[in-house]
CSV table of C-alpha atoms and ligand atoms in Angstrom, one decimal:
chain,number,residue,atom,x,y,z
A,25,MET,CA,12.3,12.5,15.3
A,26,GLY,CA,11.6,11.0,18.8
A,27,VAL,CA,9.2,13.7,19.8
A,28,PHE,CA,7.5,13.5,16.4
A,29,ASN,CA,7.0,9.8,16.7
A,30,ARG,CA,5.8,9.9,20.3
A,31,VAL,CA,3.6,13.0,20.3
A,32,ALA,CA,2.8,14.3,16.8
A,33,ARG,CA,2.4,11.0,15.0
A,34,PRO,CA,-0.5,9.6,17.2
A,35,ALA,CA,-2.2,13.1,17.1
A,36,ILE,CA,-2.0,13.3,13.4
A,37,LEU,CA,-3.2,9.7,13.0
A,38,ALA,CA,-6.1,10.5,15.3
A,39,ALA,CA,-7.1,13.3,12.9
A,40,ALA,CA,-7.4,10.7,10.2
A,41,ARG,CA,-10.4,9.4,12.0
A,42,SER,CA,-12.1,12.8,12.5
A,43,ASP,CA,-15.1,13.4,10.2
A,44,ARG,CA,-15.1,17.1,11.0
A,45,LEU,CA,-11.5,17.6,10.1
A,46,ARG,CA,-11.9,15.5,7.0
A,47,ARG,CA,-14.8,17.7,5.8
A,48,THR,CA,-12.8,20.9,6.5
A,49,ALA,CA,-9.7,19.6,4.8
A,50,GLU,CA,-11.6,18.5,1.7
A,51,ARG,CA,-13.0,22.0,1.2
A,52,LEU,CA,-9.6,23.8,1.4
A,53,PRO,CA,-8.2,24.3,-2.1
A,54,VAL,CA,-4.7,24.5,-0.6
A,55,THR,CA,-5.1,21.0,0.8
A,56,ARG,CA,-5.9,19.8,-2.7
A,57,ASP,CA,-2.7,21.3,-4.0
A,58,VAL,CA,-0.6,19.6,-1.3
A,59,VAL,CA,-2.5,16.4,-1.8
A,60,ARG,CA,-1.5,16.3,-5.5
A,61,ARG,CA,2.0,15.5,-4.4
A,62,PHE,CA,0.8,12.1,-3.1
A,63,VAL,CA,-2.5,11.5,-5.0
A,64,PRO,CA,-2.3,12.4,-8.7
A,65,GLY,CA,-6.1,12.9,-9.2
A,66,GLU,CA,-9.6,11.9,-8.5
A,67,THR,CA,-10.7,10.2,-11.8
A,68,VAL,CA,-9.7,7.0,-13.7
A,69,ALA,CA,-8.4,9.3,-16.5
A,70,ASP,CA,-6.1,11.0,-13.9
A,71,ALA,CA,-4.8,7.6,-12.8
A,72,LEU,CA,-4.3,6.3,-16.3
A,73,SER,CA,-2.2,9.3,-17.3
A,74,SER,CA,0.1,8.7,-14.3
A,75,VAL,CA,0.2,5.0,-15.2
A,76,THR,CA,1.4,6.0,-18.7
A,77,ALA,CA,4.1,8.3,-17.3
A,78,LEU,CA,5.4,5.7,-14.8
A,79,ARG,CA,5.4,2.9,-17.3
A,80,ASP,CA,7.3,5.1,-19.8
A,81,SER,CA,10.0,5.5,-17.2
A,82,GLY,CA,10.3,1.7,-16.7
A,83,ARG,CA,8.4,1.5,-13.5
A,84,LEU,CA,5.7,-1.0,-12.5
A,85,VAL,CA,2.5,0.3,-11.0
A,86,SER,CA,-0.1,-0.7,-8.3
A,87,ILE,CA,-3.2,1.4,-8.5
A,88,ASP,CA,-5.4,1.9,-5.4
A,89,TYR,CA,-8.9,3.3,-5.7
A,90,LEU,CA,-9.1,5.3,-2.5
A,91,GLY,CA,-11.7,4.5,0.1
A,92,GLU,CA,-11.8,2.7,3.4
A,93,ASP,CA,-14.2,1.9,6.3
A,94,VAL,CA,-17.3,1.4,4.3
A,95,THR,CA,-20.4,1.2,6.5
A,96,ASP,CA,-23.1,0.3,3.9
A,97,VAL,CA,-23.5,-2.3,1.2
A,98,ASP,CA,-24.2,0.2,-1.5
A,99,THR,CA,-20.9,2.0,-1.0
A,100,ALA,CA,-19.1,-1.4,-1.0
A,101,ASN,CA,-20.8,-2.3,-4.3
A,102,ALA,CA,-19.9,1.1,-5.8
A,103,THR,CA,-16.2,0.4,-4.9
A,104,VAL,CA,-16.4,-3.0,-6.6
A,105,ASP,CA,-17.8,-1.3,-9.7
A,106,ALA,CA,-15.1,1.3,-9.6
A,107,TYR,CA,-12.4,-1.5,-9.6
A,108,LEU,CA,-14.1,-3.4,-12.4
A,109,GLY,CA,-14.1,-0.2,-14.5
A,110,LEU,CA,-10.5,0.5,-13.7
A,111,LEU,CA,-9.5,-3.0,-14.6
A,112,ASP,CA,-11.2,-2.8,-18.0
A,113,ALA,CA,-9.3,0.4,-18.7
A,114,LEU,CA,-6.0,-1.2,-17.6
A,115,GLY,CA,-6.7,-4.2,-19.8
A,116,GLU,CA,-7.0,-1.9,-22.8
A,117,ARG,CA,-3.3,-0.8,-22.3
A,118,ARG,CA,-2.3,-4.3,-23.6
A,119,GLU,CA,0.8,-4.6,-21.6
A,120,PRO,CA,3.2,-7.4,-22.7
A,121,GLU,CA,2.9,-10.8,-21.0
A,122,ALA,CA,5.6,-11.0,-18.4
A,123,LYS,CA,6.6,-13.0,-15.3
A,124,VAL,CA,6.3,-9.9,-13.2
A,125,ARG,CA,3.0,-8.3,-14.2
A,126,PRO,CA,3.6,-4.6,-14.9
A,127,LEU,CA,0.1,-3.6,-13.6
A,128,GLU,CA,-1.5,-4.4,-10.3
A,129,VAL,CA,-4.4,-3.1,-8.3
A,130,SER,CA,-4.3,-2.7,-4.5
A,131,LEU,CA,-7.5,-3.2,-2.4
A,132,LYS,CA,-8.6,-2.4,1.1
A,133,LEU,CA,-11.0,-5.0,2.3
A,134,SER,CA,-12.6,-2.4,4.6
A,135,ALA,CA,-13.7,-0.6,1.4
A,136,LEU,CA,-15.3,-3.8,0.2
A,137,GLY,CA,-17.5,-4.2,3.3
A,138,GLN,CA,-15.3,-6.2,5.7
A,139,ALA,CA,-16.6,-4.2,8.8
A,140,LEU,CA,-20.3,-4.4,7.9
A,141,PRO,CA,-22.2,-5.7,11.0
A,142,ARG,CA,-23.8,-8.7,9.3
A,143,ASP,CA,-21.7,-11.0,7.1
A,144,GLY,CA,-19.1,-8.3,6.6
A,145,GLU,CA,-16.3,-10.8,6.1
A,146,LYS,CA,-18.3,-12.9,3.6
A,147,ILE,CA,-19.3,-9.8,1.7
A,148,ALA,CA,-15.7,-8.5,1.4
A,149,LEU,CA,-14.6,-12.0,0.3
A,150,GLU,CA,-17.1,-12.2,-2.5
A,151,ASN,CA,-16.5,-8.6,-3.6
A,152,ALA,CA,-12.7,-9.3,-3.6
A,153,ARG,CA,-13.4,-12.5,-5.6
A,154,ALA,CA,-15.3,-10.6,-8.3
A,155,ILE,CA,-12.3,-8.1,-8.6
A,156,CYS,CA,-9.8,-11.0,-8.7
A,157,ALA,CA,-11.8,-12.7,-11.5
A,158,LYS,CA,-11.8,-9.6,-13.6
A,159,ALA,CA,-8.1,-8.9,-12.9
A,160,ARG,CA,-7.2,-12.5,-14.1
A,161,ASP,CA,-9.2,-11.9,-17.3
A,162,VAL,CA,-7.3,-8.7,-18.1
A,163,GLY,CA,-3.8,-9.9,-16.9
A,164,VAL,CA,-3.5,-7.6,-13.9
A,165,TRP,CA,-2.3,-8.7,-10.4
A,166,VAL,CA,-4.1,-7.9,-7.2
A,167,THR,CA,-2.7,-7.2,-3.7
A,168,VAL,CA,-4.8,-6.9,-0.5
A,169,ASP,CA,-3.6,-4.0,1.6
A,170,ALA,CA,-3.0,-4.3,5.4
A,171,GLU,CA,-5.1,-2.1,7.7
A,172,ASP,CA,-5.2,-1.8,11.5
A,173,HIS,CA,-4.4,-4.8,13.6
A,174,THR,CA,-8.0,-5.6,14.5
A,175,THR,CA,-8.5,-6.6,10.9
A,176,THR,CA,-5.4,-8.8,10.4
A,177,ASP,CA,-6.9,-12.2,11.2
A,178,SER,CA,-10.0,-11.6,9.0
A,179,THR,CA,-7.9,-10.2,6.1
A,180,LEU,CA,-5.4,-13.0,6.1
A,181,SER,CA,-8.2,-15.6,6.2
A,182,ILE,CA,-9.9,-14.0,3.2
A,183,VAL,CA,-6.6,-14.0,1.4
A,184,ARG,CA,-5.9,-17.7,2.2
A,185,GLU,CA,-9.4,-18.5,0.8
A,186,LEU,CA,-8.9,-16.5,-2.4
A,187,ARG,CA,-5.4,-17.8,-3.0
A,188,ALA,CA,-7.0,-21.3,-3.6
A,189,ASP,CA,-8.4,-19.9,-6.8
A,190,PHE,CA,-6.0,-17.0,-7.6
A,191,ASP,CA,-2.5,-18.1,-6.5
A,192,TRP,CA,-1.0,-14.9,-7.7
A,193,LEU,CA,-3.0,-12.9,-5.2
A,194,GLY,CA,-0.6,-10.9,-2.9
A,195,THR,CA,-1.1,-9.4,0.5
A,196,VAL,CA,0.7,-7.0,2.8
A,197,LEU,CA,2.4,-7.8,6.1
A,198,GLN,CA,3.4,-5.0,8.5
A,199,ALA,CA,6.8,-5.4,10.2
A,200,TYR,CA,5.7,-3.3,13.3
A,201,LEU,CA,3.3,-6.1,14.3
A,202,LYS,CA,4.9,-8.7,16.6
A,203,ARG,CA,3.0,-11.5,14.9
A,204,THR,CA,4.3,-10.7,11.4
A,205,GLU,CA,7.5,-12.8,11.5
A,206,GLY,CA,5.3,-15.8,12.0
A,207,ASP,CA,2.9,-14.7,9.2
A,208,CYS,CA,5.9,-14.3,6.9
A,209,ARG,CA,6.9,-17.9,7.6
A,210,GLU,CA,3.5,-19.2,6.7
A,211,PHE,CA,3.1,-17.1,3.5
A,212,ALA,CA,6.8,-17.6,2.4
A,213,GLU,CA,6.2,-21.4,2.6
A,214,SER,CA,3.0,-21.3,0.6
A,215,GLY,CA,4.8,-19.3,-2.2
A,216,ALA,CA,2.7,-16.1,-1.9
A,217,ARG,CA,3.5,-12.6,-3.1
A,218,ILE,CA,4.0,-10.6,0.0
A,219,ARG,CA,4.5,-6.9,0.3
A,220,LEU,CA,6.4,-6.1,3.4
A,221,CYS,CA,6.0,-2.6,4.9
A,222,LYS,CA,6.7,-1.1,8.3
A,223,GLY,CA,3.0,-0.3,9.0
A,224,ALA,CA,1.1,3.0,8.9
A,225,TYR,CA,-1.4,2.8,11.8
A,226,ASP,CA,-1.1,3.8,15.4
A,227,GLU,CA,-0.9,0.4,17.1
A,228,PRO,CA,-0.7,-0.4,20.9
A,229,ALA,CA,2.5,-1.8,22.4
A,230,SER,CA,0.6,-5.0,23.2
A,231,VAL,CA,0.6,-6.0,19.6
A,232,ALA,CA,3.3,-3.8,17.9
A,233,TYR,CA,6.8,-2.6,18.3
A,234,ARG,CA,6.6,1.2,19.0
A,235,ASP,CA,10.3,2.0,18.8
A,236,SER,CA,11.6,2.7,15.3
A,237,ASP,CA,14.8,0.7,15.8
A,238,ASP,CA,12.7,-2.3,16.9
A,239,VAL,CA,10.5,-1.9,13.8
A,240,ASP,CA,13.5,-1.7,11.5
A,241,ALA,CA,15.1,-4.8,13.1
A,242,SER,CA,11.8,-6.7,12.7
A,243,TYR,CA,11.6,-5.6,9.0
A,244,LEU,CA,15.0,-7.0,8.2
A,245,ARG,CA,14.2,-10.3,10.1
A,246,CYS,CA,10.9,-10.6,8.2
A,247,LEU,CA,12.5,-9.8,4.8
A,248,ARG,CA,15.1,-12.5,5.4
A,249,VAL,CA,12.2,-15.0,6.0
A,250,LEU,CA,10.5,-13.9,2.8
A,251,MET,CA,13.7,-13.9,0.7
A,252,ALA,CA,14.6,-17.5,2.0
A,253,GLY,CA,11.1,-18.8,1.1
A,254,SER,CA,9.4,-19.8,-2.1
A,255,GLY,CA,7.2,-16.7,-2.6
A,256,TYR,CA,7.7,-13.3,-4.2
A,257,PRO,CA,8.9,-10.6,-1.7
A,258,MET,CA,7.8,-7.0,-2.4
A,259,VAL,CA,10.1,-4.7,-0.4
A,260,ALA,CA,7.8,-1.7,0.3
A,261,SER,CA,10.0,1.0,1.9
A,262,HIS,CA,11.6,4.3,1.3
A,263,ASP,CA,14.2,3.7,4.0
A,264,PRO,CA,17.8,3.9,2.6
A,265,ALA,CA,19.0,1.4,5.3
A,266,ILE,CA,16.5,-1.2,4.1
A,267,ILE,CA,17.0,-0.6,0.4
A,268,GLU,CA,20.8,-1.0,0.9
A,269,ALA,CA,20.3,-4.3,2.7
A,270,VAL,CA,18.3,-5.8,-0.2
A,271,PRO,CA,21.0,-6.7,-2.9
A,272,ALA,CA,23.1,-8.8,-0.5
A,273,MET,CA,20.1,-10.6,0.7
A,274,ALA,CA,18.9,-11.2,-2.8
A,275,ARG,CA,22.3,-12.6,-3.8
A,276,GLU,CA,22.4,-14.8,-0.7
A,277,PHE,CA,19.1,-16.5,-1.7
A,278,SER,CA,19.9,-16.4,-5.5
A,279,ARG,CA,17.1,-14.1,-6.4
A,280,GLY,CA,17.3,-12.3,-9.7
A,281,VAL,CA,15.5,-9.1,-10.6
A,282,ASP,CA,12.3,-11.0,-11.5
A,283,ASP,CA,12.2,-12.8,-8.2
A,284,PHE,CA,11.4,-9.9,-5.9
A,285,GLU,CA,10.6,-6.2,-6.3
A,286,TYR,CA,11.0,-2.9,-4.6
A,287,GLN,CA,7.9,-0.7,-4.0
A,288,MET,CA,7.5,3.0,-3.1
A,289,LEU,CA,4.6,5.4,-2.9
A,290,TYR,CA,3.7,7.8,-5.6
A,291,GLY,CA,5.4,11.2,-5.0
A,292,ILE,CA,8.0,9.9,-2.5
A,293,ARG,CA,11.7,9.6,-3.4
A,294,ASP,CA,11.0,9.8,-7.1
A,295,ALA,CA,14.8,10.1,-8.0
A,296,GLU,CA,15.5,6.9,-6.0
A,297,GLN,CA,12.6,5.1,-7.7
A,298,ARG,CA,14.1,6.1,-11.1
A,299,ARG,CA,17.6,5.0,-10.0
A,300,LEU,CA,16.4,1.5,-8.9
A,301,ALA,CA,14.4,1.1,-12.2
A,302,ASP,CA,17.2,2.4,-14.4
A,303,GLU,CA,19.6,-0.2,-12.8
A,304,GLY,CA,17.3,-2.9,-14.1
A,305,ASN,CA,15.4,-3.7,-10.8
A,306,SER,CA,11.7,-4.3,-10.6
A,307,LEU,CA,10.3,-1.2,-9.0
A,308,ARG,CA,6.6,-0.7,-8.5
A,309,VAL,CA,4.9,2.6,-7.6
A,310,TYR,CA,1.8,2.5,-5.4
A,311,LEU,CA,-0.5,5.0,-7.1
A,312,PRO,CA,-3.7,6.0,-5.2
A,313,PHE,CA,-6.5,8.0,-6.8
A,314,GLY,CA,-10.1,9.0,-6.1
A,315,THR,CA,-12.1,11.5,-4.1
A,316,GLN,CA,-11.6,9.8,-0.7
A,317,TRP,CA,-7.9,10.8,-0.3
A,318,TYR,CA,-8.2,12.1,3.3
A,319,GLY,CA,-7.2,9.0,5.3
A,320,TYR,CA,-4.3,8.1,3.0
A,321,PHE,CA,-3.1,11.7,2.9
A,322,VAL,CA,-3.1,12.1,6.7
A,323,ARG,CA,-1.1,8.8,7.1
A,324,ARG,CA,1.6,10.3,4.8
A,325,LEU,CA,1.7,13.4,6.9
A,326,ALA,CA,2.2,11.3,10.1
A,327,GLU,CA,5.1,9.4,8.6
A,328,ARG,CA,7.6,12.1,8.4
A,329,PRO,CA,8.2,15.5,10.0
A,330,ALA,CA,9.2,16.8,6.6
A,331,ASN,CA,5.9,15.8,5.0
A,332,PHE,CA,4.0,17.5,7.8
A,333,THR,CA,6.2,20.6,7.6
A,334,PHE,CA,5.7,20.7,3.8
A,335,PHE,CA,1.9,20.8,4.5
A,336,LEU,CA,2.2,23.5,7.2
A,337,ARG,CA,4.4,25.6,5.0
A,338,ALA,CA,1.9,25.4,2.1
A,339,LEU,CA,-0.9,26.5,4.5
A,340,ALA,CA,1.2,29.4,5.8
A,341,GLU,CA,2.2,30.6,2.3
A,342,ARG,CA,-1.4,31.3,1.3
B,15,FAD,C1,4.2,0.4,-1.8
B,15,FAD,C2,3.7,0.6,-0.4
B,15,FAD,C3,2.6,0.1,0.0
B,15,FAD,C4,2.2,0.2,1.3
B,15,FAD,N1,1.0,-0.4,1.8
B,15,FAD,C5,0.7,-0.4,3.1
B,15,FAD,C6,-0.3,-1.1,3.7
B,15,FAD,O1,-1.0,-1.9,3.0
B,15,FAD,N2,-0.6,-1.0,5.0
B,15,FAD,C7,0.2,-0.2,5.8
B,15,FAD,O2,-0.1,-0.2,7.0
B,15,FAD,N3,1.2,0.5,5.3
B,15,FAD,C8,1.5,0.5,4.0
B,15,FAD,N4,2.5,1.2,3.5
B,15,FAD,C9,3.1,2.3,4.3
B,15,FAD,C10,4.2,1.8,5.2
B,15,FAD,O3,3.7,1.0,6.2
B,15,FAD,C11,5.0,3.0,5.9
B,15,FAD,O4,4.1,3.7,6.7
B,15,FAD,C12,5.7,3.9,4.9
B,15,FAD,O5,6.2,3.2,3.8
B,15,FAD,C13,6.8,4.6,5.6
B,15,FAD,O6,7.8,3.6,6.0
B,15,FAD,P1,9.2,3.5,5.3
B,15,FAD,O7,9.6,2.1,5.2
B,15,FAD,O8,9.2,4.2,4.0
B,15,FAD,O9,10.2,4.2,6.3
B,15,FAD,P2,10.1,5.5,7.3
B,15,FAD,O10,10.5,5.0,8.6
B,15,FAD,O11,8.9,6.3,7.1
B,15,FAD,O12,11.3,6.3,6.6
B,15,FAD,C14,12.6,5.9,6.8
B,15,FAD,C15,13.6,6.8,6.0
B,15,FAD,O13,13.2,6.8,4.6
B,15,FAD,C16,13.5,8.0,4.0
B,15,FAD,N5,12.2,8.7,3.6
B,15,FAD,C17,11.0,8.4,3.9
B,15,FAD,N6,10.1,9.2,3.3
B,15,FAD,C18,10.9,10.1,2.6
B,15,FAD,C19,10.6,11.2,1.7
B,15,FAD,N7,9.3,11.6,1.6
B,15,FAD,N8,11.6,11.8,1.1
B,15,FAD,C20,12.9,11.4,1.3
B,15,FAD,N9,13.2,10.4,2.1
B,15,FAD,C21,12.2,9.7,2.7
B,15,FAD,C22,14.1,8.8,5.1
B,15,FAD,O14,15.5,8.6,5.0
B,15,FAD,C23,13.5,8.2,6.4
B,15,FAD,O15,14.3,8.4,7.5
B,15,FAD,C24,2.9,1.0,2.2
B,15,FAD,C25,4.1,1.6,1.7
B,15,FAD,C26,4.5,1.4,0.5
B,15,FAD,C27,5.8,2.0,0.0
């Protein structure tokens, strides 16, 4: 695991940024088969049929239209349209009114134009605002994903501004960043929905813990801050040590099953997802779909030797 984290992980994550590798991978049918384990399909119809299956098994869902690092306004606008269409389709499911909304969409601000050279932050803010307004109309929550650390200040300032109009808007904080315990304090005090994850990018030691024990310790400290606060913690992890720590913390801060939720990624630890949901917990599955699956897929390969081995084995078997 040590060698994987030190050597293979940064190399695999660097591949996430290579256009040439992306184009090659997208053409290989075998990649597509392996990708299906993590991304159920490319169309809204594919996403909706997975939503139905997950809801039928008592799980909550957060749907992500895949795409990141948009470099022109037209692509950002197309992403907004895709979200508006998705939200219309989700609204038609007519889920019951509930304190914990069963359906949510997740967004990446980079896909909404955040990195555009002129007015990127303003464009992403207005695009996210249009998506939030539609989500409110159809009774669906929105959570803003966390990307690499150079975007954190901009992302959190957009979220603060949107929360003035949409107080149910959630965001993601990454436990591997040294700043995150402080960010957790701020958002826990303001009553926000916060998804806490370890973090999926290759970050420098100047801003992030690089040792997995340090990341795990930071996660538990941050989770405590969120559980003690007035917001809604979303425990996004597949790590058994973290999942096991949650019930005692929830009891300590008198949180019932509607006062926090567990979250896992589509295709990862499915049996554990079912167990948590069957025991009456709120468990949400992050469900990505779309044609731009490459960056997301490579981050999953980089997370775990077993995911990467699974991919290599599938390649070798052809
Ligand atoms: C709902 C959700 C949303 C996320 N959103 C973001 C985001 O916005 N930004 C971001 O940077 N990252 C995001 N992430 C990714 C996250 O940052 C981590 O990269 C990812 O979740 C892996 O960390 P982990 O906590 O699962 O623990 P890891 O350290 O990866 O794994 C710990 C342990 O979990 C178990 N485990 C993990 N994977 C498997 C598996 N496939 N099968 C069996 N056991 C397994 C193993 O026991 C493993 O040792 C999100 C994750 C989730 C679940």
